[in-house]
mmCIF file with all atom_site columns, C-alpha atoms in Angstrom:
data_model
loop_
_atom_site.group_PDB
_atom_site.id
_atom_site.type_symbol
_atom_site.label_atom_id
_atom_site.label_alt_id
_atom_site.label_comp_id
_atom_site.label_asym_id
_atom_site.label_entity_id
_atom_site.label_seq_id
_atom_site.pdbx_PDB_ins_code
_atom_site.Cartn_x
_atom_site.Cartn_y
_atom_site.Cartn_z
_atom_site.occupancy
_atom_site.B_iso_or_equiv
_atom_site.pdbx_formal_charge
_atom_site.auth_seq_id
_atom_site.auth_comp_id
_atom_site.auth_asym_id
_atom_site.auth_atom_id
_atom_site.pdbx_PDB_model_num
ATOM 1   C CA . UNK A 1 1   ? -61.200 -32.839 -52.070 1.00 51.00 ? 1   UNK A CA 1
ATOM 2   C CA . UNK A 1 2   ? -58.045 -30.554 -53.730 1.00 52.00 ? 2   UNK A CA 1
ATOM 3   C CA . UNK A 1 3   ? -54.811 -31.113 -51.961 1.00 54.00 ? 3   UNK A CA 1
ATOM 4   C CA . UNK A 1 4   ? -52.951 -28.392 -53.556 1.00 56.00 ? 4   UNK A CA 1
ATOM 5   C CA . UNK A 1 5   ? -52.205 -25.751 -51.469 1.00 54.00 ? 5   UNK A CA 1
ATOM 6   C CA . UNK A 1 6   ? -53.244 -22.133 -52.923 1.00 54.00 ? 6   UNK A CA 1
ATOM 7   C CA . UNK A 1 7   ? -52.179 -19.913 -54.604 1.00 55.00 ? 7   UNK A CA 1
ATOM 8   C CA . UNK A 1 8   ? -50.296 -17.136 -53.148 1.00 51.00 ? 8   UNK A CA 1
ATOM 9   C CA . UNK A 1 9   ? -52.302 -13.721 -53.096 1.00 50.00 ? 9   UNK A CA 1
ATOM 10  C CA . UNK A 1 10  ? -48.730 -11.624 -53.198 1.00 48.00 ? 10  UNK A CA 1
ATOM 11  C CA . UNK A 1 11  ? -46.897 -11.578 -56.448 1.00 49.00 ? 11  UNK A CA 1
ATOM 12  C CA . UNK A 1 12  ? -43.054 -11.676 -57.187 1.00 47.00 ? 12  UNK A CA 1
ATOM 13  C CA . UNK A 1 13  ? -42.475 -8.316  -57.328 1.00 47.00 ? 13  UNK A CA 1
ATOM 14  C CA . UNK A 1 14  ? -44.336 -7.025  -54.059 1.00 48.00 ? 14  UNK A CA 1
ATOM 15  C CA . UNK A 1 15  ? -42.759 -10.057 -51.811 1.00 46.00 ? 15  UNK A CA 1
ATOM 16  C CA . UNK A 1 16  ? -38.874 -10.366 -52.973 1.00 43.00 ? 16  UNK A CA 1
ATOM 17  C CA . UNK A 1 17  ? -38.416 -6.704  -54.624 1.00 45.00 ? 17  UNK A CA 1
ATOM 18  C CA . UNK A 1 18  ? -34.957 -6.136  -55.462 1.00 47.00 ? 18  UNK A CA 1
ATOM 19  C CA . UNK A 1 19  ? -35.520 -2.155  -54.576 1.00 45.00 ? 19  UNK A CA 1
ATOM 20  C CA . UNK A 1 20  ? -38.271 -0.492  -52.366 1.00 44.00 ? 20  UNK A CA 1
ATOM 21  C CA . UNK A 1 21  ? -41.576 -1.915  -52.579 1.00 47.00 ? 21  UNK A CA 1
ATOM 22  C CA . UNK A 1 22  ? -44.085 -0.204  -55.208 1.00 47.00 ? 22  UNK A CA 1
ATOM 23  C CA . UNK A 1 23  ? -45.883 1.926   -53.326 1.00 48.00 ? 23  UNK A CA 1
ATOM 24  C CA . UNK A 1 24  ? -43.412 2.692   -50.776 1.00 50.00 ? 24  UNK A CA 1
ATOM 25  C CA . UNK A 1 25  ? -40.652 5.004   -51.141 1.00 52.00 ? 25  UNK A CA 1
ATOM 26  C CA . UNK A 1 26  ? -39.113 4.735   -47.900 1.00 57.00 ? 26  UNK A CA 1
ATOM 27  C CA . UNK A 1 27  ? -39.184 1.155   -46.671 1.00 61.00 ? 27  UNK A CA 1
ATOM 28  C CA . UNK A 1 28  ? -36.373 -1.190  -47.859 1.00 62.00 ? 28  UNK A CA 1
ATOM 29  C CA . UNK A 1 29  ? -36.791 -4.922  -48.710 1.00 67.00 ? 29  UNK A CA 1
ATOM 30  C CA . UNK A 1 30  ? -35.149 -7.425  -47.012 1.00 64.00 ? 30  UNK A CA 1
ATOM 31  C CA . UNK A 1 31  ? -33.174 -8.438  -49.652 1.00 65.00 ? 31  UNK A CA 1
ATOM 32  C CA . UNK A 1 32  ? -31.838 -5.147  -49.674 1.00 64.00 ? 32  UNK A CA 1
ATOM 33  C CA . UNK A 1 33  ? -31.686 -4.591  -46.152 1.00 58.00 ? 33  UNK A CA 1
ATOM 34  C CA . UNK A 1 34  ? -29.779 -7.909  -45.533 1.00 64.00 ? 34  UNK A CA 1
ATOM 35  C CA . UNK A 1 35  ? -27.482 -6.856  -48.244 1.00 60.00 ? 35  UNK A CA 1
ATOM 36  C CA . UNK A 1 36  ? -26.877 -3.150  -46.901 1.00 62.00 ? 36  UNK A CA 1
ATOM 37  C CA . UNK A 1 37  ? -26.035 -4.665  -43.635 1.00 62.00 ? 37  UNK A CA 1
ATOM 38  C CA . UNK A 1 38  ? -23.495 -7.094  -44.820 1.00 58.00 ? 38  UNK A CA 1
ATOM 39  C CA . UNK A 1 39  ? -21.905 -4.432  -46.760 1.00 53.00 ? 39  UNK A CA 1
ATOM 40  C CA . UNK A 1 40  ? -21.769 -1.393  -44.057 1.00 58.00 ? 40  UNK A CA 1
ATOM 41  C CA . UNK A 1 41  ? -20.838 -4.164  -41.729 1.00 57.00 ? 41  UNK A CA 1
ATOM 42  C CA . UNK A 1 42  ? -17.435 -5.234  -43.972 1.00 52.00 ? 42  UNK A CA 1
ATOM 43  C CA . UNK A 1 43  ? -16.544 -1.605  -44.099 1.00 48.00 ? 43  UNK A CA 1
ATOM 44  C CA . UNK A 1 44  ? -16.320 -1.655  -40.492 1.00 47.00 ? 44  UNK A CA 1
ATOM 45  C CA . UNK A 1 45  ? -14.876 -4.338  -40.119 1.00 50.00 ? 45  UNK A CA 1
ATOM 46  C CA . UNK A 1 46  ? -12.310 -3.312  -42.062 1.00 53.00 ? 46  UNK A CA 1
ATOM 47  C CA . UNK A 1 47  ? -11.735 -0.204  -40.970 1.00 52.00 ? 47  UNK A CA 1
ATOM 48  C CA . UNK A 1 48  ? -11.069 -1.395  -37.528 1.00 48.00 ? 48  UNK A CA 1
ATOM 49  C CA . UNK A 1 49  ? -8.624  -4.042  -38.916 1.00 49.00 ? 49  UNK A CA 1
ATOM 50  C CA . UNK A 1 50  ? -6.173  -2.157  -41.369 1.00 52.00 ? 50  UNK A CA 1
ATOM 51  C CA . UNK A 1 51  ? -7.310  1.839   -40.722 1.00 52.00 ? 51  UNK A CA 1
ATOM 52  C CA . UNK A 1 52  ? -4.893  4.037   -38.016 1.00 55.00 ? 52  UNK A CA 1
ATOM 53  C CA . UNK A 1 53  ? -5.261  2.676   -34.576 1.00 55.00 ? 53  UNK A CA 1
ATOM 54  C CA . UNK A 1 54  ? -7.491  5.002   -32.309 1.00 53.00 ? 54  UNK A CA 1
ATOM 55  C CA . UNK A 1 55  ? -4.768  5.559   -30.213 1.00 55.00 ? 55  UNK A CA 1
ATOM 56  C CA . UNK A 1 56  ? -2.754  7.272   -32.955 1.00 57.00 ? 56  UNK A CA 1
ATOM 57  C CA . UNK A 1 57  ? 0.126   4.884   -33.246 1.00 57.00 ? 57  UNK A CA 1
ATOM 58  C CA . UNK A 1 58  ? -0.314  2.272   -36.804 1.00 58.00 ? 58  UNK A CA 1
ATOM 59  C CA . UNK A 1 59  ? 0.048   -0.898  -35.470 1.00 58.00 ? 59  UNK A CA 1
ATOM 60  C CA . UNK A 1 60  ? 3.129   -1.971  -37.454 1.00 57.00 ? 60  UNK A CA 1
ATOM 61  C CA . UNK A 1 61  ? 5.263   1.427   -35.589 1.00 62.00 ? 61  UNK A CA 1
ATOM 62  C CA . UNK A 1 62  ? 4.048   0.126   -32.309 1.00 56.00 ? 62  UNK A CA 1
ATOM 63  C CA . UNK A 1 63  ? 5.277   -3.427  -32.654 1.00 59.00 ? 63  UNK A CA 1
ATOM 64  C CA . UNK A 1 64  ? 8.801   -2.036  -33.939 1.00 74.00 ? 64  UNK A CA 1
ATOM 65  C CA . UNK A 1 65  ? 9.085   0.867   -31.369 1.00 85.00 ? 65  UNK A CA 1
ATOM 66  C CA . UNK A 1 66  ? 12.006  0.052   -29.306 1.00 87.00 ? 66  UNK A CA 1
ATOM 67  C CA . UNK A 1 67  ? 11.569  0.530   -25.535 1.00 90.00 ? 67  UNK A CA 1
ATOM 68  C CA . UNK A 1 68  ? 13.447  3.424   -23.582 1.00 95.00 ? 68  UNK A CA 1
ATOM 69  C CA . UNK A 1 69  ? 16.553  2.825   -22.401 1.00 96.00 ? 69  UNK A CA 1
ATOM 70  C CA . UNK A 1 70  ? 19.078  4.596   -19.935 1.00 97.00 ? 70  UNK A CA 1
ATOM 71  C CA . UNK A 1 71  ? 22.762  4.582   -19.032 1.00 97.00 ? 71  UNK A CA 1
ATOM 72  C CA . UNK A 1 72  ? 23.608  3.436   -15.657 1.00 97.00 ? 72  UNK A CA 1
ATOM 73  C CA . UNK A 1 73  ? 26.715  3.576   -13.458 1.00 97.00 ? 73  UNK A CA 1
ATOM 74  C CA . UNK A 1 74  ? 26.936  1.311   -10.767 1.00 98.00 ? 74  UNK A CA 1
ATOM 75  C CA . UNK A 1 75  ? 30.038  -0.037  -9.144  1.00 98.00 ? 75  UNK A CA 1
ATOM 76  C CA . UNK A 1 76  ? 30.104  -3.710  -8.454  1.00 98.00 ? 76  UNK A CA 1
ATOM 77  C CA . UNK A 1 77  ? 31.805  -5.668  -6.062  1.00 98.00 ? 77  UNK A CA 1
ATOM 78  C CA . UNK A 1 78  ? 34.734  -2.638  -6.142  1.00 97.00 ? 78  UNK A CA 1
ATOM 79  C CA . UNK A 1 79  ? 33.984  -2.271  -10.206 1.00 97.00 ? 79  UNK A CA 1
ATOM 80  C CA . UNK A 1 80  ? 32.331  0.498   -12.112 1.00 97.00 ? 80  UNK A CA 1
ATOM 81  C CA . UNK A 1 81  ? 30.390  -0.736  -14.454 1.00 97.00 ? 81  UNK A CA 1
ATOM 82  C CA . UNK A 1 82  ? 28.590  1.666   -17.349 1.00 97.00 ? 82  UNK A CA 1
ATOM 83  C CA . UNK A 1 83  ? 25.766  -0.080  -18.914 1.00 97.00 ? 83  UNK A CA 1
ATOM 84  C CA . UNK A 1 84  ? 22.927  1.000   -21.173 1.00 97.00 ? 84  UNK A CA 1
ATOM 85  C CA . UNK A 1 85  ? 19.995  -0.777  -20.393 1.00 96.00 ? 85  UNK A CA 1
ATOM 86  C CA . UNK A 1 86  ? 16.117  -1.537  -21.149 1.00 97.00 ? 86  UNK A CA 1
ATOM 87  C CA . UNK A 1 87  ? 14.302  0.505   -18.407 1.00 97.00 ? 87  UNK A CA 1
ATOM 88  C CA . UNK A 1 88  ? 12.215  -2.072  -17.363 1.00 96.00 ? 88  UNK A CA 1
ATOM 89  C CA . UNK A 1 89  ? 15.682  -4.290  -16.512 1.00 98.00 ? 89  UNK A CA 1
ATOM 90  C CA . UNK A 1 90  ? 15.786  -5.729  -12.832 1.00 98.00 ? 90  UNK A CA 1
ATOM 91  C CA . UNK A 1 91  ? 19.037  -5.508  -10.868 1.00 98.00 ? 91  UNK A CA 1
ATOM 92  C CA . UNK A 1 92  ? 18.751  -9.372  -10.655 1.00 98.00 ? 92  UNK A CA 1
ATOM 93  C CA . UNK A 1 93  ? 18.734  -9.583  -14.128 1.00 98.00 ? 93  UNK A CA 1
ATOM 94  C CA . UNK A 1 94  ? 21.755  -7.010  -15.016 1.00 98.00 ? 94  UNK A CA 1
ATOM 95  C CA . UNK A 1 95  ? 23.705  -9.265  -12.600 1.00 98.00 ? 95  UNK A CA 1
ATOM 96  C CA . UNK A 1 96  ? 22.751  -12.535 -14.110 1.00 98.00 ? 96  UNK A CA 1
ATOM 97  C CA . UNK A 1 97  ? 22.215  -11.706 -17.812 1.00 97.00 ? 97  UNK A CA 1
ATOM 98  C CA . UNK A 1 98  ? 24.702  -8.394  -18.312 1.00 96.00 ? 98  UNK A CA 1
ATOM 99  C CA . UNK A 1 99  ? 27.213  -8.686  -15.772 1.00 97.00 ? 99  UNK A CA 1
ATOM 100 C CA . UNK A 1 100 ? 27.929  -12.835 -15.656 1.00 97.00 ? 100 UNK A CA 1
ATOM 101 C CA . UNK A 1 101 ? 26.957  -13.071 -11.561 1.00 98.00 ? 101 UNK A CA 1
ATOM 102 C CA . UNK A 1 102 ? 25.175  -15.582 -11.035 1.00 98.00 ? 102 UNK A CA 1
ATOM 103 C CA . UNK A 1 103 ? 25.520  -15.970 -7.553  1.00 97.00 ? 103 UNK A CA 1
ATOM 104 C CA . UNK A 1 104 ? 22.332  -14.394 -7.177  1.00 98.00 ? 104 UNK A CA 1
ATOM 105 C CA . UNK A 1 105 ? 20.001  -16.709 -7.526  1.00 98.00 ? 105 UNK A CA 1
ATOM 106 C CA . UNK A 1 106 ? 16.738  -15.744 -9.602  1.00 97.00 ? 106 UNK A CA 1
ATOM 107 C CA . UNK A 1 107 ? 14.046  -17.986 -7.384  1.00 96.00 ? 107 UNK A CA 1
ATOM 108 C CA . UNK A 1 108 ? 9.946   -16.266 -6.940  1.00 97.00 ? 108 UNK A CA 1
ATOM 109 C CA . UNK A 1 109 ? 11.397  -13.374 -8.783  1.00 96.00 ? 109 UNK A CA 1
ATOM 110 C CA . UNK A 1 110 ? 8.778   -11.680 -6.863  1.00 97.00 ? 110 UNK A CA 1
ATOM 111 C CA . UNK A 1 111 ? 10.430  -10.366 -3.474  1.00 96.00 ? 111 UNK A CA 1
ATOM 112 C CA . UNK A 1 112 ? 8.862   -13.604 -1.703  1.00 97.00 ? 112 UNK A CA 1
ATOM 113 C CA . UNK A 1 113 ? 11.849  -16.138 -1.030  1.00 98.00 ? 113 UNK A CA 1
ATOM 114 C CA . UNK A 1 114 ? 14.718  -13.987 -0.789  1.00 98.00 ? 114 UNK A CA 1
ATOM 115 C CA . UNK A 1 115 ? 17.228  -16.155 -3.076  1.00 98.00 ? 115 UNK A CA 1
ATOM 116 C CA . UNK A 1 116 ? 18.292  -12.937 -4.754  1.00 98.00 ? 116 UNK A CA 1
ATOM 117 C CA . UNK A 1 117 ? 19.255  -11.063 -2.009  1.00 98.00 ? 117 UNK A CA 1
ATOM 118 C CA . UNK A 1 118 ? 22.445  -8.481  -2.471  1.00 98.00 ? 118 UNK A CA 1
ATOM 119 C CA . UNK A 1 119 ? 23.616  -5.296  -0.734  1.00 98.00 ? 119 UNK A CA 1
ATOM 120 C CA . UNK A 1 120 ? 22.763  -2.118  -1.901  1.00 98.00 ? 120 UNK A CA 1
ATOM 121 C CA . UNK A 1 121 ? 24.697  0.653   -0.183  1.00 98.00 ? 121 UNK A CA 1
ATOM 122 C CA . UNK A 1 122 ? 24.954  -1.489  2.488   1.00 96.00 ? 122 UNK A CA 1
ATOM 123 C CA . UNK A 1 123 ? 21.492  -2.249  2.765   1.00 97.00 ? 123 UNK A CA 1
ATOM 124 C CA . UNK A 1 124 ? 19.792  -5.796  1.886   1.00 97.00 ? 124 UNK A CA 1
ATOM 125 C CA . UNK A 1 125 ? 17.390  -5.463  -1.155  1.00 98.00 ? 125 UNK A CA 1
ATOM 126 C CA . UNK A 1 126 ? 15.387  -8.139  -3.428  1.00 98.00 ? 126 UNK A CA 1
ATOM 127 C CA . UNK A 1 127 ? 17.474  -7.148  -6.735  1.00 98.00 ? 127 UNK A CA 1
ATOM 128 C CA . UNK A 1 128 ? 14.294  -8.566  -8.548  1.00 98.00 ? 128 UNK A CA 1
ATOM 129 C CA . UNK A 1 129 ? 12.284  -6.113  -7.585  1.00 98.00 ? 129 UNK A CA 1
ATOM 130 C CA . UNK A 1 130 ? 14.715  -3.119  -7.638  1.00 98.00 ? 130 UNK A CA 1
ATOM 131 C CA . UNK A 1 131 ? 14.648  -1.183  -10.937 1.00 98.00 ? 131 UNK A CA 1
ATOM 132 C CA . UNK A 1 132 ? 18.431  -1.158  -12.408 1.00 98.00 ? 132 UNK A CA 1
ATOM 133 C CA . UNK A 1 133 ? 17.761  2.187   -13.589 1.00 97.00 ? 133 UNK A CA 1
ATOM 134 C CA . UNK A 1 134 ? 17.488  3.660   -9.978  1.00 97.00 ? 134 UNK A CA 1
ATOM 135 C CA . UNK A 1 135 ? 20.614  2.852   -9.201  1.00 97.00 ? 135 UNK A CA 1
ATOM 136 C CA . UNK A 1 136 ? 22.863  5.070   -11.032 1.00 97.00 ? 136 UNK A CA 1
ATOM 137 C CA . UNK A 1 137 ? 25.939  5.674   -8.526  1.00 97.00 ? 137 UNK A CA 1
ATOM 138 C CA . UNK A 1 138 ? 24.677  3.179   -6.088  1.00 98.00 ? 138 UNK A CA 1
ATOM 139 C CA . UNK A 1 139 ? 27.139  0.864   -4.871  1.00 98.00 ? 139 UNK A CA 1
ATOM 140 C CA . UNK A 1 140 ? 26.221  -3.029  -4.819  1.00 98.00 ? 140 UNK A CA 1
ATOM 141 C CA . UNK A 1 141 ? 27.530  -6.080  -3.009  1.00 98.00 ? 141 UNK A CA 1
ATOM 142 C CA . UNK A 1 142 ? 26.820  -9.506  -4.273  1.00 98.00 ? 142 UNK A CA 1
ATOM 143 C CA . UNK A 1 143 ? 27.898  -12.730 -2.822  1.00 98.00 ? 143 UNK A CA 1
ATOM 144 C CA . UNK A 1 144 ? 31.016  -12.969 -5.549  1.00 98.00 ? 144 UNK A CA 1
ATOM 145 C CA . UNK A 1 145 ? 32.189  -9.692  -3.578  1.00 97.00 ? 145 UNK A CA 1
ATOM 146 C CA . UNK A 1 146 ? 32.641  -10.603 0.049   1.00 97.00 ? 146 UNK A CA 1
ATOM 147 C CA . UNK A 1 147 ? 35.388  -12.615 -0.191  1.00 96.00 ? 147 UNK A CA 1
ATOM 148 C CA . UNK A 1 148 ? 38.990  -10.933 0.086   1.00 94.00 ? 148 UNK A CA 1
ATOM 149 C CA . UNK A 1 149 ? 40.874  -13.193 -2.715  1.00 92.00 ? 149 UNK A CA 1
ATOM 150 C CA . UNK A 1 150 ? 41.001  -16.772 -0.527  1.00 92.00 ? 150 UNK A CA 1
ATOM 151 C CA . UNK A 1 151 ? 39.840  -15.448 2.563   1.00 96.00 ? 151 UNK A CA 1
ATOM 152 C CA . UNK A 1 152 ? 36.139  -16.112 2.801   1.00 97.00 ? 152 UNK A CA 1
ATOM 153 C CA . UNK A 1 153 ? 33.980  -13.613 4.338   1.00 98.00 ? 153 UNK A CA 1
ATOM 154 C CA . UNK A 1 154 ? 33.329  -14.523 8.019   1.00 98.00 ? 154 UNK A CA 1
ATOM 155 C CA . UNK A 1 155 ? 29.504  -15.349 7.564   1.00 98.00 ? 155 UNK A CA 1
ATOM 156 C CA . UNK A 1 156 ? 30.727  -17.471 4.358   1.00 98.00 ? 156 UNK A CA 1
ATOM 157 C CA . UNK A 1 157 ? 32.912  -19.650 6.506   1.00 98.00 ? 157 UNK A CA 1
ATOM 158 C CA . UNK A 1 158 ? 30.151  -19.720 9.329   1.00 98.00 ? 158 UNK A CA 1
ATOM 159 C CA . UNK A 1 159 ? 28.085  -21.448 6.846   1.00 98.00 ? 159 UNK A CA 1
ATOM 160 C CA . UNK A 1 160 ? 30.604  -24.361 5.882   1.00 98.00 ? 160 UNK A CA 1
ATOM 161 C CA . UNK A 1 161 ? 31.407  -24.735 9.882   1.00 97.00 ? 161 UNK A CA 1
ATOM 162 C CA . UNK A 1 162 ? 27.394  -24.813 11.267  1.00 97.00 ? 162 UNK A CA 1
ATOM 163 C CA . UNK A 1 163 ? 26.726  -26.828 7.992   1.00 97.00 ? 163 UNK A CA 1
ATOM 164 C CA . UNK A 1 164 ? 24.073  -24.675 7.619   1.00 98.00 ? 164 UNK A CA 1
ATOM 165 C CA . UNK A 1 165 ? 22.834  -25.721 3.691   1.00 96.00 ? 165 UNK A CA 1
ATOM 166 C CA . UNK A 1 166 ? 21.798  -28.516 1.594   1.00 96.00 ? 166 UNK A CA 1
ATOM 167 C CA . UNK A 1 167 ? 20.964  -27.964 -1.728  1.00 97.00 ? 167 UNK A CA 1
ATOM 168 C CA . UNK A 1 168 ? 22.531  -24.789 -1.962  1.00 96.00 ? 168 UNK A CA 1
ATOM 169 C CA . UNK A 1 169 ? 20.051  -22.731 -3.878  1.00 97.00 ? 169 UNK A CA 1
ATOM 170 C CA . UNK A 1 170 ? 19.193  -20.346 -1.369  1.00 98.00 ? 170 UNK A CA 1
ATOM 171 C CA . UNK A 1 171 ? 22.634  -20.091 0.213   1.00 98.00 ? 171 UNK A CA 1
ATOM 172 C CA . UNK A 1 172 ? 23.781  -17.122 -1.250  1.00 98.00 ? 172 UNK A CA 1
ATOM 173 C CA . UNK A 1 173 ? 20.411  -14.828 -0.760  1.00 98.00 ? 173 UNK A CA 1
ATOM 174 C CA . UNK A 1 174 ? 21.437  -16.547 3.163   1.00 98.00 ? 174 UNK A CA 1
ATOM 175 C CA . UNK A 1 175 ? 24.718  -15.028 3.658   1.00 98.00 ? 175 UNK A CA 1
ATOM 176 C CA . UNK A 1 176 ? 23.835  -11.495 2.194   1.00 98.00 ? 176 UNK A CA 1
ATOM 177 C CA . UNK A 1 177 ? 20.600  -10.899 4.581   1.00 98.00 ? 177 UNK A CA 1
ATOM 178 C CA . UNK A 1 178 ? 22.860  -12.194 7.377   1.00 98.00 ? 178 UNK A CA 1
ATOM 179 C CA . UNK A 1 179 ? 25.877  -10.190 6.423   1.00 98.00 ? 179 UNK A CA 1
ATOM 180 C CA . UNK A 1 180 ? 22.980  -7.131  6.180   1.00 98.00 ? 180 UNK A CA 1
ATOM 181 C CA . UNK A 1 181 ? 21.355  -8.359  9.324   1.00 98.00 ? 181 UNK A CA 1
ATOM 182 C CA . UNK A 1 182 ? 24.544  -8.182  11.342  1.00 98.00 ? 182 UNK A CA 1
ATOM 183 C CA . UNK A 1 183 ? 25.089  -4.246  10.086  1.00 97.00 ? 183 UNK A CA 1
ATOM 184 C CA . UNK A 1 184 ? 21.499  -3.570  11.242  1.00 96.00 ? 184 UNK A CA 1
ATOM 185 C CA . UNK A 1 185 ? 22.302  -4.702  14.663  1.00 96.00 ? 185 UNK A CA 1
ATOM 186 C CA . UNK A 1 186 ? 19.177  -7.521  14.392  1.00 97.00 ? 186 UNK A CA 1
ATOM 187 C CA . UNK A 1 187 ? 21.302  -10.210 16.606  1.00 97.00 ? 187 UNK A CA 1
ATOM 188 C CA . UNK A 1 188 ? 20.651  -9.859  20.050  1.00 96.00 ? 188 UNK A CA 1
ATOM 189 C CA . UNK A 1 189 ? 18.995  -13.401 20.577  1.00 97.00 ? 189 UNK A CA 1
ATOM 190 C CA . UNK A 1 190 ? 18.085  -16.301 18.079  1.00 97.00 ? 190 UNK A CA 1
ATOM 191 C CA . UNK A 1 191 ? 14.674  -14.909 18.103  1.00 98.00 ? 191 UNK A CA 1
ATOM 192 C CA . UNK A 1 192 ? 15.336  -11.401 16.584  1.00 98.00 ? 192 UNK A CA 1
ATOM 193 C CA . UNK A 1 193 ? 17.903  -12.911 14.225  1.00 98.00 ? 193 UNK A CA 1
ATOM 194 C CA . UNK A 1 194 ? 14.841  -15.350 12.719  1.00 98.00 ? 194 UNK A CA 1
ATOM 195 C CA . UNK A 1 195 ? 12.982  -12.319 12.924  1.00 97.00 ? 195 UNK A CA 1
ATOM 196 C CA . UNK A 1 196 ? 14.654  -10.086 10.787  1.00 97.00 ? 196 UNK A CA 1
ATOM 197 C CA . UNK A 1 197 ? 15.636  -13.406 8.684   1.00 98.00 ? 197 UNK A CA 1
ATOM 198 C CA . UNK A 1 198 ? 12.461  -14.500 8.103   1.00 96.00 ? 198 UNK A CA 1
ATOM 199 C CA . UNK A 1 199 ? 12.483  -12.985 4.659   1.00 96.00 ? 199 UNK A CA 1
ATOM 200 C CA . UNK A 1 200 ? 14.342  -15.518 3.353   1.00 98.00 ? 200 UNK A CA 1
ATOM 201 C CA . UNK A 1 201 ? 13.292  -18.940 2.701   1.00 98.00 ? 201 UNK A CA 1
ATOM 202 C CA . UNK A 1 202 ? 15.255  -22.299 2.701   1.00 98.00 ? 202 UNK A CA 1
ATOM 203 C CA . UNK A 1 203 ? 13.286  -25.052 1.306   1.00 96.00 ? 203 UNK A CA 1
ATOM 204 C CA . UNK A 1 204 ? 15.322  -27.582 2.968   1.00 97.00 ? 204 UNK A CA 1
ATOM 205 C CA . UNK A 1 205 ? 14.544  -26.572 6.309   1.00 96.00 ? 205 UNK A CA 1
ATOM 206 C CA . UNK A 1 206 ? 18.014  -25.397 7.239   1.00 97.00 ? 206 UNK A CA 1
ATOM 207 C CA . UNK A 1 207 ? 16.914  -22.640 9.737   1.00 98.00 ? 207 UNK A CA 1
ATOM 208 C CA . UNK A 1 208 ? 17.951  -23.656 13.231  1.00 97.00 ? 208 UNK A CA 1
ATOM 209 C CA . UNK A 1 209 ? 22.014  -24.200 11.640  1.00 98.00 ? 209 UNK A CA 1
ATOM 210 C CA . UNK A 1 210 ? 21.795  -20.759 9.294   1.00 98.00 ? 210 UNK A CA 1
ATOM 211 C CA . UNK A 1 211 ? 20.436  -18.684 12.812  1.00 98.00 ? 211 UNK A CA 1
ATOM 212 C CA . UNK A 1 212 ? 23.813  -20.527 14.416  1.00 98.00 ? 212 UNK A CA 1
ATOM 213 C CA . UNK A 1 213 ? 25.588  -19.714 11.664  1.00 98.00 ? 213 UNK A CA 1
ATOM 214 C CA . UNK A 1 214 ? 24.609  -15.538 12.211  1.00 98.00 ? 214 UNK A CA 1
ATOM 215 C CA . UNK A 1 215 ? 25.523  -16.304 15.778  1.00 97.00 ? 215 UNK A CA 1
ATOM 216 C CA . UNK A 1 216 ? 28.602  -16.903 15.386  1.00 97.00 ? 216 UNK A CA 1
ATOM 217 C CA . UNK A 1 217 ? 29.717  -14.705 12.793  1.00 97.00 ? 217 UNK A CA 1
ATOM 218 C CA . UNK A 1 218 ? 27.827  -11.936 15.520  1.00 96.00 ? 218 UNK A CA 1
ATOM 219 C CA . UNK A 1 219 ? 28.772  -12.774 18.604  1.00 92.00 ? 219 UNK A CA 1
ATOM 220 C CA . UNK A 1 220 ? 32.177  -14.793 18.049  1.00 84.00 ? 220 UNK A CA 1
ATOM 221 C CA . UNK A 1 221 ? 31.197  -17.976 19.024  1.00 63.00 ? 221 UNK A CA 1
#
């Protein structure tokens, strides 16, 4: 009994054409089909890789674009300032990073723990999350400004006498909300003033001494 398996009934030339099939003048082989694929796909391919983006901006102008920018005057702590900045810039961060005040501490940097806290025409704002660019002829407070040369500000030296910090961190973010909270008014009884305090957060657990601290400065005592 033969072993040998038989012979094959399709010949070279119908089974592994290198064009269309004889006979057929439509149908591709797969030889050439694989082949047209690879091809059409590499022009694609490339194409999408070094042609114009589809937004209409090459990809090397977009990376070397500058951002917009846009001249602010702000007076701080008493001092005009005239800066040109990015207009994505934070107020914390023109502080910190333009203007050398670091008293404002950069903490969540998401308006959650209050450790940036200044005064912004009078009023108490998160200076992370307040656009420097809004601010042209605003008037800002930080803690480096309530001080009158030696003389601390009242609140400051409520602080030091209710020992009302440890670490430190959120101290100053502390004294501007209070020094904000007294302006509002927000100090009839320890319960308003953690109230309207409650925006900042001391990690230490400094609360009951900080409220005395506001107390004091408010009420005198």
């Amino acid at each position: 009994m033969s072993i040998e398996p038989p012979e094959s009934t399709v010949s070279p030339s119908e089974g592994y054409s290198e064009g269309y099939s004889e006979g057929s003048s439509s149908a591709p082989s797969r030889r050439t089909f694989i082949a047209t694929t690879a091809v059409g796909s590499a022009v694609v391919a490339g194409g999408l890789i070094g042609g114009p983006s589809v937004f209409g901006v090459e990809p090397a102008d977009a990376a070397t674009q500058a951002p917009p920018t846009s001249s602010v005057s702000v007076t701080v702590n008493g001092e005009r300032r005239t800066v040109t900045v990015d207009n994505r810039t934070s107020l914390l961060d023109l502080l910190r990073e333009r203007m050398g005040l670091t008293g404002s501490k950069k903490g969540c940097n998401a308006g959650a723990c209050g450790a940036c806290t200044v005064l912004v025409d009078g009023q108490r704002v998160n200076s992370c999350l307040t656009l420097a660019v809004r601010l042209d002829g605003a008037e800002v407070t930080t803690i480096e400004g309530l001080a009158k040369g030696e003389r601390l500000h009242p609140l400051q030296q409520a602080f030091i006498d209710q020992d009302a910090f440890q670490c430190g961190f959120c101290t100053s973010g502390q004294i501007m909300s209070g020094v904000g909270c007294i302006k509002e008014g927000h100090t009839g009884s320890p319960e308003e003033i953690r109230e309207f305090m409650s925006g900042n957060i001391c990690r230490c657990g400094c609360y009951v001494k900080i409220v005395r601290a506001v107390e004091q400065t408010a009420h005198g005592k």
